[in-house]
Short mmCIF file of C-alpha atoms in Angstrom, two decimals:
data_model
loop_
_atom_site.label_atom_id
_atom_site.label_comp_id
_atom_site.label_asym_id
_atom_site.label_seq_id
_atom_site.Cartn_x
_atom_site.Cartn_y
_atom_site.Cartn_z
CA MET C 1 -19.78 -7.12 -10.57
CA ALA C 2 -17.52 -8.38 -7.76
CA TYR C 3 -15.61 -5.51 -6.16
CA PHE C 4 -12.20 -6.77 -4.97
CA ASP C 5 -10.38 -3.46 -4.37
CA ALA C 6 -11.38 -2.61 -0.80
CA ALA C 7 -7.80 -1.64 0.11
CA SER C 8 -8.18 1.36 -2.23
CA ALA C 9 -11.65 2.31 -1.04
CA ALA C 10 -14.15 0.17 0.83
CA PRO C 11 -17.82 0.35 -0.20
CA LEU C 12 -19.84 2.78 1.91
CA HIS C 13 -21.02 0.95 5.01
CA PRO C 14 -24.84 0.95 5.53
CA VAL C 15 -24.35 2.49 8.98
CA ALA C 16 -22.29 5.30 7.42
CA ARG C 17 -25.08 6.01 4.95
CA GLN C 18 -27.68 6.12 7.71
CA ALA C 19 -25.55 8.36 9.94
CA LEU C 20 -24.74 10.69 7.05
CA LEU C 21 -28.38 11.20 6.15
CA ALA C 22 -29.46 11.57 9.77
CA SER C 23 -26.80 14.19 10.57
CA LEU C 24 -27.49 16.35 7.52
CA ASP C 25 -30.39 18.01 9.32
CA ASP C 26 -28.46 18.90 12.51
CA GLY C 27 -24.83 19.06 11.41
CA TRP C 28 -24.89 21.82 8.81
CA ALA C 29 -24.28 24.87 11.04
CA ASP C 30 -21.00 26.34 12.26
CA PRO C 31 -19.99 24.42 15.40
CA ALA C 32 -18.04 27.45 16.62
CA ARG C 33 -21.25 29.51 17.01
CA LEU C 34 -23.20 29.78 20.24
CA TYR C 35 -26.74 29.83 18.88
CA ARG C 36 -28.94 26.73 18.85
CA GLU C 37 -27.99 25.41 15.40
CA GLY C 38 -24.30 25.86 16.17
CA ARG C 39 -24.66 24.06 19.51
CA LYS C 40 -26.34 21.11 17.77
CA ALA C 41 -23.50 20.87 15.29
CA ARG C 42 -20.94 21.13 18.10
CA MET C 43 -22.62 18.32 20.01
CA LEU C 44 -22.42 16.04 16.97
CA LEU C 45 -18.76 16.94 16.38
CA ASP C 46 -17.79 16.45 20.02
CA ALA C 47 -19.60 13.09 20.20
CA ALA C 48 -17.87 11.92 17.04
CA ARG C 49 -14.48 12.98 18.41
CA GLU C 50 -15.07 11.11 21.69
CA ALA C 51 -16.13 7.95 19.82
CA ALA C 52 -13.19 8.13 17.42
CA ALA C 53 -10.74 8.65 20.29
CA GLU C 54 -12.17 5.62 22.09
CA ALA C 55 -11.73 3.49 18.96
CA VAL C 56 -8.14 4.65 18.47
CA GLY C 57 -7.19 4.51 22.14
CA CYS C 58 -6.33 8.15 22.74
CA ARG C 59 -7.72 11.25 24.43
CA ALA C 60 -10.38 13.25 22.63
CA ASP C 61 -8.24 16.39 22.78
CA GLU C 62 -5.46 14.51 20.95
CA MET C 63 -7.71 13.81 17.95
CA VAL C 64 -8.41 16.10 15.01
CA PHE C 65 -10.35 15.51 11.79
CA THR C 66 -8.69 16.35 8.47
CA PRO C 67 -10.05 16.56 4.89
CA SER C 68 -8.37 13.23 3.96
CA GLY C 69 -5.95 10.58 5.14
CA THR C 70 -3.28 12.02 2.85
CA ARG C 71 -3.74 15.45 4.39
CA ALA C 72 -3.46 13.86 7.84
CA VAL C 73 -0.11 12.32 6.87
CA HIS C 74 1.24 15.53 5.33
CA THR C 75 0.13 17.59 8.34
CA GLY C 76 1.42 15.06 10.85
CA VAL C 77 4.85 14.61 9.27
CA ALA C 78 5.42 18.31 8.62
CA GLY C 79 4.17 19.37 12.06
CA ALA C 80 6.23 16.83 13.97
CA LEU C 81 9.40 17.65 12.01
CA ALA C 82 8.89 21.38 12.56
CA GLY C 83 8.14 20.88 16.24
CA ARG C 84 11.45 19.07 16.71
CA ARG C 85 13.61 21.14 14.38
CA ARG C 86 15.93 22.03 17.27
CA THR C 87 16.65 18.31 17.73
CA GLY C 88 17.70 17.87 14.13
CA ARG C 89 16.72 17.41 10.51
CA HIS C 90 16.70 13.63 10.16
CA LEU C 91 13.66 11.52 9.22
CA ILE C 92 13.29 7.72 9.14
CA VAL C 93 10.69 5.94 6.98
CA SER C 94 10.35 2.44 5.62
CA ALA C 95 10.91 1.74 1.92
CA VAL C 96 7.31 0.54 1.52
CA GLU C 97 5.36 3.43 3.04
CA HIS C 98 2.32 4.87 1.30
CA SER C 99 3.12 7.50 -1.32
CA SER C 100 1.75 10.24 0.98
CA VAL C 101 4.57 9.49 3.43
CA LEU C 102 7.22 9.20 0.73
CA HIS C 103 6.11 12.48 -0.86
CA SER C 104 6.37 14.18 2.54
CA ALA C 105 9.88 12.75 2.88
CA GLU C 106 10.84 14.07 -0.56
CA VAL C 107 9.65 17.58 0.35
CA PHE C 108 11.61 17.45 3.60
CA GLU C 109 14.71 16.22 1.76
CA ALA C 110 14.40 18.96 -0.86
CA ALA C 111 14.33 21.53 1.96
CA GLY C 112 17.67 20.31 3.32
CA GLY C 113 16.64 17.44 5.60
CA THR C 114 18.08 13.94 5.47
CA VAL C 115 15.99 10.78 5.11
CA ASP C 116 16.84 7.16 5.86
CA ARG C 117 14.62 4.58 4.14
CA VAL C 118 14.64 1.28 6.06
CA ALA C 119 14.70 -1.80 3.84
CA VAL C 120 12.21 -4.67 4.02
CA ASP C 121 12.51 -8.42 3.56
CA ARG C 122 11.05 -10.36 0.65
CA GLY C 123 7.74 -10.57 2.51
CA GLY C 124 7.50 -6.79 2.80
CA ALA C 125 8.23 -6.50 6.54
CA VAL C 126 10.77 -4.24 8.19
CA ASP C 127 13.13 -5.54 10.85
CA ALA C 128 12.84 -3.42 13.99
CA ALA C 129 16.63 -3.54 14.19
CA GLY C 130 16.69 -1.54 10.97
CA TYR C 131 14.94 1.36 12.71
CA SER C 132 17.26 1.02 15.70
CA ALA C 133 20.30 1.22 13.44
CA ALA C 134 18.92 4.25 11.60
CA LEU C 135 18.31 6.32 14.76
CA ARG C 136 20.70 9.22 15.25
CA ALA C 137 21.16 12.03 17.74
CA ASP C 138 19.51 14.41 15.26
CA THR C 139 16.54 12.17 14.37
CA ALA C 140 13.39 14.28 14.59
CA LEU C 141 10.77 11.70 13.56
CA ALA C 142 10.27 8.09 12.49
CA VAL C 143 7.32 6.87 10.40
CA LEU C 144 6.02 3.32 9.98
CA GLN C 145 2.80 1.97 8.49
CA SER C 146 0.82 -0.48 10.59
CA ALA C 147 0.22 -2.72 7.56
CA ASN C 148 1.18 -2.50 3.92
CA HIS C 149 -1.43 -1.26 1.47
CA GLU C 150 -0.25 -3.35 -1.51
CA VAL C 151 0.63 -6.76 -0.08
CA GLY C 152 -1.08 -6.74 3.34
CA THR C 153 2.03 -7.42 5.43
CA VAL C 154 1.65 -6.31 9.07
CA GLN C 155 4.60 -4.36 10.46
CA PRO C 156 6.18 -4.70 13.95
CA VAL C 157 4.83 -1.36 15.13
CA ALA C 158 4.89 -2.07 18.88
CA GLU C 159 8.53 -3.15 18.77
CA VAL C 160 9.60 -0.17 16.67
CA ALA C 161 7.58 2.20 18.89
CA GLY C 162 9.40 0.88 21.96
CA ILE C 163 12.78 1.42 20.32
CA CYS C 164 11.85 4.96 19.27
CA ARG C 165 10.40 5.81 22.68
CA ALA C 166 13.59 4.66 24.40
CA ALA C 167 15.57 6.94 22.07
CA GLY C 168 13.23 9.89 22.67
CA VAL C 169 12.07 9.94 19.05
CA PRO C 170 8.34 10.17 18.20
CA LEU C 171 6.89 7.50 15.91
CA LEU C 172 4.09 8.37 13.49
CA VAL C 173 2.01 5.35 12.49
CA ASP C 174 0.05 5.35 9.24
CA ALA C 175 -2.88 3.13 10.29
CA ALA C 176 -5.03 3.64 7.21
CA GLN C 177 -5.25 -0.05 6.31
CA SER C 178 -5.53 -1.52 9.81
CA LEU C 179 -7.61 0.79 12.00
CA GLY C 180 -10.89 -0.80 10.92
CA TRP C 181 -9.64 -4.12 12.34
CA GLY C 182 -8.55 -2.82 15.74
CA PRO C 183 -6.45 -0.25 17.61
CA VAL C 184 -2.74 0.03 16.91
CA GLU C 185 -0.62 -1.49 19.65
CA GLY C 186 2.53 0.07 21.05
CA ASP C 187 3.68 3.35 22.52
CA TRP C 188 3.37 5.41 19.34
CA SER C 189 3.31 9.21 19.34
CA LEU C 190 1.27 10.19 16.26
CA LEU C 191 -1.27 8.30 14.17
CA THR C 192 -3.10 8.90 10.90
CA ALA C 193 -6.00 7.13 9.22
CA SER C 194 -8.54 7.52 6.42
CA ALA C 195 -12.27 6.83 6.70
CA HIS C 196 -12.83 5.50 3.18
CA LYS C 197 -10.57 2.54 3.99
CA TRP C 198 -13.09 1.11 6.48
CA GLY C 199 -16.35 2.02 4.77
CA GLY C 200 -16.78 5.64 5.79
CA PRO C 201 -17.26 8.45 3.28
CA SER C 202 -14.24 9.81 1.45
CA GLY C 203 -12.86 13.16 2.55
CA VAL C 204 -12.38 12.38 6.25
CA GLY C 205 -9.00 11.69 7.82
CA LEU C 206 -7.84 11.28 11.41
CA LEU C 207 -4.73 12.79 12.93
CA VAL C 208 -3.74 11.97 16.50
CA VAL C 209 -0.92 13.82 18.25
CA ARG C 210 -0.24 12.54 21.77
CA LYS C 211 0.15 15.04 24.57
CA GLY C 212 3.77 15.91 25.10
CA VAL C 213 4.77 15.52 21.45
CA ARG C 214 6.32 18.70 20.11
CA PHE C 215 4.22 19.77 17.13
CA ALA C 216 4.12 22.96 15.06
CA ALA C 217 1.41 23.08 12.41
CA GLN C 218 2.72 24.35 9.07
CA GLY C 219 1.01 26.68 6.63
CA PRO C 220 -1.97 28.93 7.31
CA VAL C 221 -3.95 27.90 10.40
CA ASP C 222 -7.19 28.94 12.03
CA GLU C 223 -8.99 28.23 15.28
CA ARG C 224 -10.58 24.96 14.11
CA GLU C 225 -9.35 21.47 15.01
CA SER C 226 -6.74 22.78 17.47
CA GLY C 227 -5.18 24.79 14.66
CA ARG C 228 -4.09 21.58 12.90
CA ALA C 229 -6.74 21.30 10.17
CA ALA C 230 -7.92 24.63 8.84
CA GLY C 231 -11.38 25.05 7.37
CA PHE C 232 -15.00 24.28 8.10
CA GLU C 233 -15.50 20.71 9.36
CA ASN C 234 -17.68 18.41 7.26
CA ILE C 235 -19.70 17.29 10.27
CA PRO C 236 -22.14 14.89 8.52
CA ALA C 237 -19.21 13.08 6.86
CA ILE C 238 -17.27 12.98 10.15
CA VAL C 239 -20.27 11.54 11.99
CA ALA C 240 -20.73 8.92 9.28
CA ALA C 241 -17.03 8.05 9.33
CA VAL C 242 -16.97 7.45 13.06
CA ALA C 243 -20.29 5.56 13.04
CA SER C 244 -18.94 3.18 10.39
CA LEU C 245 -15.67 2.71 12.31
CA ARG C 246 -17.61 1.59 15.37
CA ALA C 247 -19.80 -0.66 13.22
CA VAL C 248 -16.93 -2.47 11.50
CA ARG C 249 -15.12 -2.86 14.80
CA ALA C 250 -18.17 -4.59 16.30
CA ASP C 251 -17.79 -7.65 14.06
CA ALA C 252 -14.11 -7.28 13.14
CA ASP C 253 -12.94 -10.46 14.89
CA GLN C 254 -15.59 -12.64 13.31
CA GLU C 255 -15.18 -11.15 9.83
CA ALA C 256 -11.38 -11.39 10.06
CA VAL C 257 -11.59 -15.15 10.53
CA ARG C 258 -13.79 -15.50 7.45
CA LEU C 259 -11.64 -13.27 5.23
CA ARG C 260 -8.43 -14.97 6.33
CA GLU C 261 -9.85 -18.29 5.20
CA LEU C 262 -10.84 -16.85 1.82
CA THR C 263 -7.49 -15.15 1.19
CA ALA C 264 -5.64 -18.28 2.31
CA ARG C 265 -7.68 -20.18 -0.28
CA ILE C 266 -6.63 -17.73 -2.98
CA ARG C 267 -2.97 -17.86 -1.91
CA ALA C 268 -2.98 -21.67 -2.07
CA ARG C 269 -5.00 -22.21 -5.22
CA VAL C 270 -3.73 -19.52 -7.59
CA PRO C 271 -0.30 -21.19 -8.01
CA GLU C 272 -2.07 -24.51 -8.58
CA LEU C 273 -4.41 -23.08 -11.21
CA VAL C 274 -2.03 -20.72 -13.03
CA PRO C 275 1.54 -21.67 -14.00
CA ASP C 276 4.44 -19.29 -13.38
CA VAL C 277 2.87 -17.28 -10.55
CA GLU C 278 4.53 -15.77 -7.48
CA VAL C 279 2.33 -15.00 -4.46
CA VAL C 280 3.91 -12.09 -2.56
CA GLY C 281 3.68 -10.71 0.97
CA ASP C 282 4.16 -12.35 4.36
CA ALA C 283 2.14 -15.57 4.56
CA GLU C 284 1.31 -15.22 8.27
CA ARG C 285 1.64 -11.63 9.52
CA ARG C 286 -0.91 -10.05 7.23
CA LEU C 287 -4.23 -8.23 7.10
CA PRO C 288 -7.32 -10.44 6.74
CA GLY C 289 -8.51 -9.43 3.26
CA ILE C 290 -5.48 -8.73 1.04
CA VAL C 291 -3.67 -11.20 -1.22
CA THR C 292 -1.26 -10.22 -3.99
CA PHE C 293 0.33 -12.27 -6.75
CA SER C 294 2.32 -11.69 -9.94
CA CYS C 295 2.10 -13.65 -13.20
CA LEU C 296 5.05 -14.15 -15.51
CA TYR C 297 4.67 -13.23 -19.19
CA VAL C 298 1.59 -11.09 -18.53
CA ASP C 299 0.87 -7.42 -19.18
CA GLY C 300 -0.67 -6.15 -15.95
CA GLU C 301 -3.01 -3.64 -17.56
CA ALA C 302 -4.28 -6.19 -20.06
CA LEU C 303 -4.97 -8.66 -17.25
CA LEU C 304 -6.89 -6.07 -15.23
CA HIS C 305 -9.04 -5.29 -18.29
CA GLU C 306 -9.62 -9.01 -18.87
CA LEU C 307 -10.76 -9.49 -15.26
CA ASP C 308 -12.91 -6.37 -15.46
CA ARG C 309 -14.71 -7.82 -18.49
CA ALA C 310 -15.24 -11.00 -16.48
CA GLY C 311 -16.88 -8.99 -13.68
CA PHE C 312 -14.04 -8.44 -11.19
CA SER C 313 -12.57 -5.15 -9.98
CA VAL C 314 -8.97 -5.63 -8.84
CA SER C 315 -5.87 -3.43 -8.76
CA SER C 316 -2.21 -3.84 -9.63
CA GLY C 317 1.28 -2.68 -8.75
CA SER C 318 2.68 -3.74 -12.11
CA SER C 319 4.73 -1.30 -14.13
CA CYS C 320 2.58 -2.30 -17.09
CA THR C 321 -0.35 -0.40 -15.54
CA SER C 322 1.68 2.71 -14.70
CA SER C 323 2.18 5.78 -16.83
CA THR C 324 5.76 5.93 -15.55
CA LEU C 325 6.50 2.37 -16.73
CA THR C 326 8.25 1.69 -13.42
CA PRO C 327 7.14 -1.03 -11.01
CA SER C 328 5.48 -0.32 -7.68
CA HIS C 329 7.97 1.00 -5.12
CA VAL C 330 6.65 -1.64 -2.71
CA LEU C 331 7.31 -4.58 -5.04
CA ARG C 332 10.66 -3.09 -6.00
CA ALA C 333 11.71 -2.76 -2.34
CA MET C 334 10.65 -6.37 -1.71
CA GLY C 335 12.63 -7.61 -4.71
CA VAL C 336 9.73 -9.67 -6.06
CA LEU C 337 8.21 -10.12 -9.50
CA SER C 338 6.20 -7.09 -10.60
CA GLU C 339 4.86 -8.02 -14.04
CA GLY C 340 1.29 -9.22 -14.25
CA ASN C 341 0.70 -8.10 -10.67
CA VAL C 342 -2.79 -8.44 -9.17
CA ARG C 343 -3.93 -7.25 -5.74
CA VAL C 344 -7.15 -8.78 -4.49
CA SER C 345 -8.52 -6.94 -1.45
CA LEU C 346 -11.82 -8.40 -0.33
CA PRO C 347 -14.51 -6.17 1.14
CA ARG C 348 -16.31 -7.20 4.31
CA ARG C 349 -19.20 -9.58 3.77
CA VAL C 350 -17.88 -10.62 0.36
CA ALA C 351 -19.67 -13.70 -0.92
CA GLU C 352 -17.68 -16.93 -0.90
CA ALA C 353 -19.26 -17.74 -4.27
CA ASP C 354 -17.62 -14.63 -5.77
CA VAL C 355 -14.20 -15.81 -4.60
CA GLU C 356 -14.79 -19.23 -6.11
CA ARG C 357 -15.92 -17.66 -9.37
CA PHE C 358 -12.75 -15.52 -9.41
CA LEU C 359 -10.64 -18.66 -9.08
CA GLU C 360 -12.56 -20.20 -11.99
CA VAL C 361 -12.13 -17.14 -14.22
CA LEU C 362 -8.49 -16.29 -13.45
CA PRO C 363 -6.72 -19.14 -15.34
CA GLY C 364 -8.56 -18.33 -18.55
CA ALA C 365 -7.92 -14.61 -18.16
CA VAL C 366 -4.19 -15.13 -17.71
CA ALA C 367 -4.02 -17.61 -20.59
CA SER C 368 -5.89 -15.18 -22.86
CA VAL C 369 -3.49 -12.32 -22.09
CA ARG C 370 -0.45 -14.55 -22.64
CA GLU C 371 -1.85 -15.72 -25.95
CA LYS C 372 -2.60 -12.17 -27.11
CA LEU C 373 0.93 -11.04 -26.28
CA GLY C 374 2.20 -13.67 -28.67
CA ALA C 375 5.79 -13.57 -27.34
CA PRO C 376 7.40 -12.05 -30.49
CA ALA C 377 10.47 -13.81 -31.83
CA PRO C 378 13.56 -12.20 -30.33
CA ALA C 379 16.43 -10.89 -32.39
CA THR C 380 19.38 -13.05 -31.35
CA ARG C 381 22.97 -13.69 -32.20
CA VAL C 382 25.19 -16.44 -30.81
CA ARG C 383 28.58 -15.56 -29.30
CA SER C 384 30.28 -18.78 -28.08
CA ALA C 385 28.15 -20.01 -25.16
CA GLU C 386 26.30 -16.73 -24.90
CA LEU C 387 23.03 -15.72 -26.49
CA VAL C 388 22.12 -12.04 -26.82
CA VAL C 389 18.45 -11.08 -26.71
CA ASP C 390 17.68 -7.61 -27.99
CA SER C 391 14.57 -6.39 -26.11
CA LEU C 392 15.31 -2.70 -26.44
CA GLY C 393 12.17 -0.66 -26.82
CA LYS C 394 9.96 -3.47 -25.55
CA ARG C 395 8.02 -3.18 -22.29
CA CYS C 396 7.18 -5.70 -19.62
CA PRO C 397 6.59 -8.57 -19.78
CA ILE C 398 8.18 -8.99 -23.25
CA PRO C 399 11.85 -9.03 -22.10
CA VAL C 400 11.13 -11.86 -19.69
CA ILE C 401 9.07 -13.75 -22.27
CA GLU C 402 11.95 -13.56 -24.74
CA LEU C 403 14.41 -14.69 -22.08
CA ALA C 404 12.22 -17.68 -21.21
CA LYS C 405 11.90 -18.71 -24.86
CA VAL C 406 15.65 -18.84 -25.54
CA ILE C 407 17.17 -20.03 -22.25
CA GLY C 408 17.05 -23.61 -23.53
CA GLU C 409 19.11 -22.68 -26.59
CA VAL C 410 22.30 -22.22 -24.59
CA PRO C 411 24.15 -25.13 -22.95
CA VAL C 412 24.09 -25.61 -19.18
CA GLY C 413 26.56 -23.07 -17.83
CA GLY C 414 26.01 -20.79 -20.82
CA THR C 415 24.54 -17.32 -20.47
CA VAL C 416 21.80 -15.22 -21.97
CA ARG C 417 22.41 -11.48 -22.15
CA VAL C 418 19.12 -9.56 -22.23
CA LEU C 419 19.35 -6.00 -23.53
CA SER C 420 16.53 -3.87 -22.15
CA ASP C 421 15.74 -0.23 -21.50
CA ASP C 422 12.65 -1.02 -19.40
CA GLU C 423 13.18 -0.25 -15.72
CA ALA C 424 10.95 -3.17 -14.74
CA ALA C 425 13.48 -5.64 -16.15
CA ARG C 426 15.84 -4.83 -13.27
CA LEU C 427 13.30 -6.38 -10.90
CA ASP C 428 11.55 -8.96 -13.06
CA ILE C 429 14.54 -10.79 -14.58
CA PRO C 430 16.10 -11.65 -11.17
CA ALA C 431 12.64 -12.68 -9.93
CA TRP C 432 12.19 -14.94 -12.98
CA CYS C 433 15.58 -16.57 -12.30
CA GLU C 434 14.57 -17.36 -8.73
CA MET C 435 11.24 -18.80 -9.82
CA ARG C 436 12.76 -20.88 -12.64
CA GLY C 437 15.93 -22.12 -10.94
CA GLN C 438 18.37 -20.16 -13.11
CA GLU C 439 21.27 -17.98 -11.93
CA TYR C 440 21.03 -14.22 -12.16
CA VAL C 441 24.62 -13.07 -12.70
CA GLY C 442 24.02 -9.32 -12.60
CA GLU C 443 23.75 -6.31 -14.86
CA GLU C 444 26.18 -4.35 -16.98
CA PRO C 445 25.97 -1.02 -18.80
CA ALA C 446 25.18 -1.37 -22.49
CA GLU C 447 25.45 1.02 -25.42
CA ARG C 448 21.71 1.45 -25.06
CA GLY C 449 19.85 0.45 -21.91
CA THR C 450 21.25 -2.27 -19.65
CA ALA C 451 22.49 -5.83 -20.22
CA TYR C 452 21.09 -8.38 -17.75
CA LEU C 453 23.08 -11.61 -17.53
CA VAL C 454 21.45 -14.97 -16.77
CA ARG C 455 23.35 -18.28 -16.50
CA ARG C 456 21.53 -21.47 -17.36
CA LEU C 457 21.70 -24.03 -14.55
CA GLY C 458 19.35 -26.61 -15.99
#
């Protein structure tokens, strides 16, 4: 089985396994106690904190360990907002942040705060000017990921950090996807990360709060981790997490070159091997191991199952794989095709042969899913130069399949009106028009659902 979902969770690094087993004997006691066993545990915890701080580029007393990366984000956002509540109740995030950030923003908004969500370009990157424009006198905090978790696009953190610093606003950086490749550049104020993203054990997060940043931990607190992460520290897991971070950093430059070549190969060859595919994400400013593409006329969940049967573990941001039947917020913010979406995130030391085998298997897997879908005959009626396609009650990618099958039945300059009540159609029909050289006219309310208008150009 070829595991291609390292952006969700990287396989446990051998160094992490060794460190975990070795520290089980000495790291089990309470590090707050003064007897011998407690002192041993404290020594392990202090050494791990020093090593983690060195890797991040901060002071050891600015670093705390949390039970997860998500908890680090929730604690960091809530604490920074509370610490600066006298400044104001305004938060800035990007539209493509991890769900942990967006959920924190929703909670803040529900409690009376205001949130600005900075838009991204079609490659998934924010413009630093967008953060500059969003800053206000009452802005308490800005948040920006170092790199996107779904499409791999690297964000201009250093530039945004400089803008925020000049305005006196702290910037929290979610570095979960990038920290294993190197420290985050720029004059940021807070940082979060998650060990299972770089090959450490799950259940260990990092939260860094720079000295001078106003911070008020929310909820019940105790004396551990500077009062910012209550509860008994999982010292063996922390030791393993930091050991694996140092290990992956040791060969990060060399491995990055290799993974960039492999992902560039996938980006170039997938559109050659599979018709009607859109590769998404910035082509240059990107993490080494992530490549994402979307396939027209494909059910995302069916494609993932097909690839799983062929021996490949991948993930998807397609609405077809979601219980909510709405496309990924990242793909939606980018304005790109969401149906048949596949994210390939290669683990370190992945075999080149596995990548080649994936490229051999993919065309057949996509063709099989398209054939099984069968593109049912649409119910149509002709009204002058307009064709109406009734796709109500049908989920992605059926509305787009039906549109593609009938576009040739109207004259050049004629329109097809697609009736759909699937939220994904709002994203996928315009994306199809761009890919196929047709004009997306817009949408109109319909008696049921929404009417999407497409004009045939050729």
